[in-house]
Amino acid sequence: IGMGGEYPLASTHSAESAKDSDNGARNVALLYLFGSGFGPALCGLVTYLLDLSGVPSHIIWRLIFAVGALLSLAGLVLRYFTTRNAKDFTKVKNPKGTRRNFVRYYWRPLLGTSLIWLLFDIVEYGLKQNDAAIFAASTGGPYRDSVLMVLCQRLLSIPSLAFASWLLTRVRSKRVQMLGFIGCMLANLTLALGYSELKGITILFNAVYLVQLSFQSLPGVTTMAISAEIFPSIVKGTGAGISAASGKIGATFGSYFFTMLKEGGHVSDIFWTVTATSAAALIATVLLTPSYNGTTLELAEELANDGQLEQAVKMLYSGPQAPSNRTRAGDDQDASDEETATNATEEGSSSFGGAAAQ
């Protein structure tokens, strides 16, 4: 609803607009670069500049919301004038029960994208809503310095988001997601175990936090990309929308629970929670996320369009397919069509001959 609908709409539109099915994840990664790279950096910049200007605090938060409102209006205008249905969506006129039987056959990948997005948003939003307070607790300085530190962290994380876009053209999305959760788990385990010592060494604490933020960007990209790629075109927005909605449940829980820990003075417990959540997301990725490439997606899409949803899901979990499989499948279909046409012709000729004899 509202801005929340932008997640599935933007990600699926970006994935389906790719000229090559292997580049869908890269397109979503570039989208995430702006949404979770430059966006949070702009947020920190606006907050810091307003605080630096000497504006009263009861005005600052109103001005921050005003900037958000203007950006939302700009997004609304752009979305209205630029959105078009992707060609893969418009060419499917008869999905043959795909909508009706979607959850029945796609429950495993849908459970995977929804659960993993929920777990990731516990981490992302829980930390994002409290990182200024976490830095303030570690440095003991004024809150303005903590906002500046958050701004610097956000700016320094942008190269890792750009790297993620490149990495997805070389490594499969599942492996990138696993790598991100492993790195995030190890970095936060370091912060949890050594928080008492690290909080007194500002440079070292900030460096480890930046490492975890960089690894966090990898599953940030893949949670959007995978849910935007693996479902049939006719229900792709539905699958991504359910996944994004699950993520917002995690975001709500993470924001509330992490704030409660922070206000109680249990900052190290935040990092323990992130470590456990990342481990759970890693396990879910191994068990529920398919390993695929562009050919796998194309073959699964064709099966889904023919109403063979069970076979489409099996294809999705069959691993990366060679491009020759795509060609062979097309040749088999052409041969089948040709055989059907030949049989029909022979039957017609036989019927005509029998009628003439009679």
XYZ file of C-alpha atoms in Angstrom:
358
model
C 0.000 0.000 0.000
C 1.407 3.401 -0.922
C 5.188 3.634 -0.758
C 5.340 0.003 0.386
C 4.006 -1.010 -3.017
C 7.066 0.515 -4.624
C 9.263 -2.373 -3.465
C 7.650 -5.154 -5.530
C 6.700 -2.816 -8.386
C 10.154 -1.314 -8.857
C 12.059 -4.586 -8.425
C 9.884 -6.681 -10.755
C 9.712 -3.904 -13.332
C 13.516 -3.604 -13.290
C 14.027 -7.369 -13.564
C 11.524 -7.822 -16.397
C 12.905 -4.848 -18.314
C 16.308 -6.519 -18.651
C 17.170 -7.403 -22.248
C 18.917 -10.569 -21.059
C 17.352 -12.783 -18.375
C 20.821 -13.168 -16.810
C 20.912 -9.421 -16.070
C 17.673 -9.087 -14.100
C 19.453 -9.278 -10.743
C 21.962 -6.662 -11.870
C 19.148 -4.254 -12.739
C 17.579 -4.743 -9.309
C 21.004 -4.207 -7.723
C 21.345 -0.847 -9.469
C 17.883 0.035 -8.179
C 18.950 -0.927 -4.650
C 22.101 1.175 -5.045
C 19.959 4.300 -5.283
C 17.295 3.206 -2.808
C 19.531 1.957 -0.002
C 22.758 3.711 -0.947
C 22.171 7.308 -1.920
C 18.777 7.473 -0.159
C 19.997 6.822 3.422
C 23.036 9.025 2.735
C 20.711 11.870 1.734
C 18.701 11.298 4.908
C 21.801 11.660 7.068
C 22.947 14.713 5.084
C 19.608 16.527 5.483
C 19.484 15.781 9.204
C 23.071 16.886 9.796
C 22.761 20.126 7.808
C 19.513 21.088 9.556
C 21.058 20.434 12.964
C 24.183 22.342 11.980
C 22.106 25.346 10.843
C 20.854 25.987 14.362
C 17.181 25.336 13.571
C 15.217 24.495 16.766
C 14.760 20.785 17.331
C 10.956 21.010 17.214
C 11.313 22.410 13.681
C 14.051 20.030 12.482
C 11.939 16.884 12.555
C 9.109 18.679 10.729
C 11.483 19.816 7.992
C 12.847 16.271 7.642
C 9.323 14.991 7.048
C 8.699 17.858 4.608
C 11.710 16.796 2.509
C 10.383 13.229 2.570
C 6.980 14.434 1.415
C 8.493 16.308 -1.545
C 10.516 13.259 -2.591
C 7.403 11.091 -2.302
C 5.517 13.491 -4.577
C 8.340 13.328 -7.108
C 8.223 9.521 -6.939
C 4.473 9.523 -7.520
C 4.812 11.703 -10.626
C 7.646 9.594 -12.040
C 5.808 6.338 -11.376
C 2.644 7.602 -13.070
C 4.410 8.689 -16.253
C 7.073 5.979 -16.590
C 5.393 2.683 -15.615
C 4.640 0.288 -18.457
C 3.772 -3.398 -18.373
C 6.771 -5.560 -19.277
C 6.614 -7.554 -22.528
C 6.780 -10.875 -20.642
C 3.643 -9.867 -18.736
C 1.594 -8.611 -21.674
C 2.328 -11.577 -23.950
C 0.808 -14.073 -21.467
C -2.893 -13.830 -22.279
C -3.972 -17.158 -20.776
C -1.876 -18.219 -17.748
C -3.758 -21.537 -17.540
C -4.423 -21.506 -13.804
C -1.124 -19.896 -12.826
C -2.811 -17.275 -10.650
C -5.196 -19.742 -9.042
C -2.566 -22.400 -8.228
C 0.366 -20.075 -7.534
C 0.727 -20.652 -3.787
C -0.087 -24.365 -4.100
C 2.935 -25.085 -6.280
C 5.270 -22.182 -5.482
C 5.012 -22.419 -1.678
C 8.675 -23.360 -1.219
C 10.283 -20.468 -3.139
C 7.618 -18.101 -1.760
C 8.355 -19.251 1.802
C 12.048 -18.732 1.117
C 11.791 -15.191 -0.251
C 9.279 -14.136 2.423
C 11.124 -15.616 5.407
C 14.540 -14.400 4.303
C 13.257 -10.881 3.579
C 11.595 -10.833 7.016
C 14.852 -11.869 8.724
C 16.926 -9.422 6.697
C 14.654 -6.475 7.472
C 14.929 -7.250 11.194
C 18.638 -6.579 10.748
C 18.505 -3.695 8.274
C 15.754 -1.606 9.837
C 16.663 -2.516 13.414
C 20.182 -1.164 12.885
C 19.187 1.670 10.564
C 16.708 3.091 13.107
C 19.254 2.971 15.922
C 22.702 3.365 14.393
C 23.058 7.016 15.441
C 22.286 6.053 19.042
C 24.691 3.093 18.766
C 27.501 5.412 17.671
C 26.595 7.898 20.410
C 26.801 5.113 22.984
C 30.192 4.031 21.660
C 31.794 7.490 21.405
C 30.049 9.369 24.185
C 30.086 12.511 22.046
C 27.234 14.844 21.021
C 24.407 13.419 18.961
C 25.326 15.622 15.982
C 28.672 13.834 15.732
C 26.835 10.516 15.698
C 24.641 11.698 12.802
C 27.790 12.737 10.934
C 29.294 9.314 11.623
C 26.180 7.622 10.234
C 26.403 9.835 7.123
C 30.032 8.827 6.596
C 29.161 5.151 7.065
C 26.371 5.412 4.491
C 28.634 7.116 1.983
C 31.386 4.531 2.499
C 28.906 1.673 1.982
C 27.937 2.908 -1.508
C 30.997 1.274 -3.172
C 29.954 -2.091 -1.707
C 26.503 -1.670 -3.280
C 28.124 -0.890 -6.622
C 30.320 -3.964 -6.174
C 27.218 -6.071 -5.512
C 25.810 -4.986 -8.889
C 28.965 -6.219 -10.592
C 29.202 -9.399 -8.497
C 25.721 -10.524 -9.540
C 26.887 -10.645 -13.167
C 29.622 -13.112 -12.166
C 28.161 -15.125 -9.261
C 24.721 -16.656 -8.832
C 22.294 -14.806 -6.587
C 22.059 -17.625 -4.035
C 25.823 -17.640 -3.464
C 25.943 -13.859 -3.179
C 23.175 -14.003 -0.567
C 24.970 -16.719 1.390
C 28.226 -14.750 1.280
C 26.456 -11.652 2.592
C 24.833 -13.420 5.526
C 28.082 -15.203 6.451
C 30.011 -11.917 6.469
C 27.254 -10.120 8.360
C 27.144 -12.913 10.936
C 30.908 -12.912 11.530
C 31.213 -9.108 11.701
C 28.352 -8.786 14.190
C 29.709 -11.694 16.220
C 32.943 -9.701 16.502
C 31.016 -6.616 17.652
C 28.991 -8.670 20.138
C 32.009 -10.429 21.684
C 34.258 -7.387 21.817
C 31.786 -4.552 22.296
C 33.125 -3.508 25.706
C 36.645 -3.167 24.301
C 35.763 -1.881 20.833
C 33.452 0.920 21.967
C 36.452 2.702 23.486
C 38.421 2.480 20.212
C 36.318 4.591 17.880
C 38.265 3.939 14.664
C 38.277 0.163 15.139
C 34.598 0.057 16.115
C 33.638 2.111 13.060
C 35.768 -0.090 10.794
C 34.118 -3.321 11.964
C 30.671 -1.722 11.710
C 31.456 -0.627 8.146
C 32.487 -4.195 7.293
C 29.159 -5.558 8.535
C 27.315 -2.801 6.674
C 29.138 -3.741 3.459
C 28.265 -7.428 3.809
C 24.708 -6.432 4.704
C 24.358 -4.800 1.303
C 24.707 -8.173 -0.468
C 21.532 -9.829 0.908
C 19.897 -6.418 0.708
C 20.244 -6.667 -3.064
C 19.457 -10.366 -3.400
C 16.292 -10.381 -1.269
C 14.796 -7.961 -3.782
C 16.377 -9.534 -6.857
C 15.479 -13.174 -6.207
C 11.839 -12.436 -5.408
C 11.663 -10.306 -8.569
C 13.064 -13.055 -10.802
C 11.946 -16.543 -9.816
C 8.150 -16.293 -10.058
C 6.162 -16.510 -13.336
C 5.644 -13.156 -15.049
C 1.878 -13.187 -14.596
C 2.219 -13.430 -10.770
C 5.690 -11.954 -10.328
C 4.340 -8.820 -8.632
C 2.233 -10.950 -6.287
C 5.203 -13.080 -5.210
C 7.453 -10.063 -4.729
C 4.647 -8.185 -2.945
C 4.055 -10.977 -0.420
C 7.797 -11.155 0.198
C 8.088 -7.390 0.668
C 5.115 -7.375 3.046
C 6.814 -10.078 5.119
C 9.889 -7.877 5.172
C 7.893 -5.019 6.669
C 6.801 -7.314 9.505
C 10.476 -7.925 10.199
C 11.225 -4.213 9.910
C 8.548 -3.391 12.484
C 9.813 -6.032 14.896
C 13.477 -5.064 14.417
C 12.848 -1.344 14.872
C 10.834 -1.884 18.058
C 12.970 -4.621 19.623
C 16.339 -2.998 18.857
C 15.084 0.344 20.199
C 13.994 -1.400 23.386
C 17.454 -2.970 23.773
C 19.150 0.352 23.074
C 17.052 2.272 25.596
C 17.750 -0.436 28.158
C 21.498 -0.002 27.650
C 21.938 -3.448 26.070
C 23.688 -2.376 22.876
C 25.828 -5.523 22.716
C 22.632 -7.611 22.705
C 21.674 -5.882 19.447
C 24.731 -7.383 17.796
C 24.004 -10.802 19.310
C 20.482 -10.595 17.847
C 21.830 -9.650 14.418
C 24.292 -12.560 14.568
C 21.528 -15.063 15.349
C 19.190 -13.568 12.731
C 21.894 -13.714 10.042
C 22.584 -17.367 10.912
C 18.873 -18.189 10.596
C 18.697 -16.381 7.244
C 21.753 -18.299 6.020
C 20.096 -21.630 6.867
C 16.875 -20.533 5.147
C 18.868 -19.568 2.049
C 20.550 -22.971 1.862
C 17.266 -24.869 2.260
C 14.741 -22.728 0.368
C 16.470 -20.553 -2.224
C 16.970 -22.052 -5.710
C 20.262 -21.814 -7.562
C 19.523 -20.687 -11.113
C 20.658 -18.768 -14.133
C 18.885 -16.991 -16.978
C 18.217 -20.190 -18.935
C 16.659 -21.809 -15.853
C 14.299 -18.861 -15.484
C 13.313 -18.939 -19.169
C 12.558 -22.669 -19.122
C 10.573 -22.374 -15.884
C 8.649 -19.440 -17.362
C 7.671 -21.453 -20.432
C 6.453 -24.359 -18.312
C 4.419 -22.009 -16.105
C 2.839 -20.362 -19.148
C 1.777 -23.814 -20.342
C 0.123 -24.494 -16.996
C 2.802 -26.988 -15.885
C 3.471 -25.318 -12.552
C 4.788 -28.393 -10.773
C 7.343 -28.952 -13.529
C 8.175 -25.244 -13.518
C 9.109 -25.370 -9.824
C 11.185 -28.525 -10.405
C 12.996 -26.723 -13.187
C 13.598 -23.752 -10.876
C 15.351 -26.029 -8.361
C 17.200 -28.073 -10.998
C 20.180 -25.722 -10.933
C 21.745 -23.570 -13.655
C 20.938 -24.816 -17.154
C 23.137 -24.677 -20.230
C 21.892 -22.396 -23.027
C 21.763 -25.486 -25.277
C 18.906 -26.814 -23.128
C 16.908 -23.721 -24.028
C 17.515 -24.324 -27.744
C 16.786 -28.038 -27.462
C 13.524 -27.349 -25.637
C 12.498 -24.964 -28.416
C 13.424 -27.534 -31.093
C 11.407 -30.232 -29.305
C 8.409 -27.919 -29.187
C 8.765 -27.104 -32.900
C 9.049 -30.812 -33.722
C 5.977 -31.551 -31.657
C 4.012 -28.808 -33.414
C 5.179 -30.067 -36.810
C 4.194 -33.630 -35.962
C 0.774 -32.467 -34.804
C 0.274 -30.514 -38.035
C 1.362 -33.508 -40.146
C -1.017 -35.859 -38.355
C -3.853 -33.414 -38.794
C -3.110 -33.161 -42.507
C -2.995 -36.941 -42.926
C -6.241 -37.356 -41.028
C -7.851 -34.682 -43.177
C -6.636 -36.312 -46.400
C -7.854 -39.730 -45.252
C -11.261 -38.352 -44.380
C -11.493 -36.562 -47.752
C -10.508 -39.743 -49.631
C -13.057 -41.807 -47.757
C -15.779 -39.288 -48.451
C -14.916 -39.208 -52.168
C -14.966 -43.003 -52.419
C -18.298 -43.114 -50.694
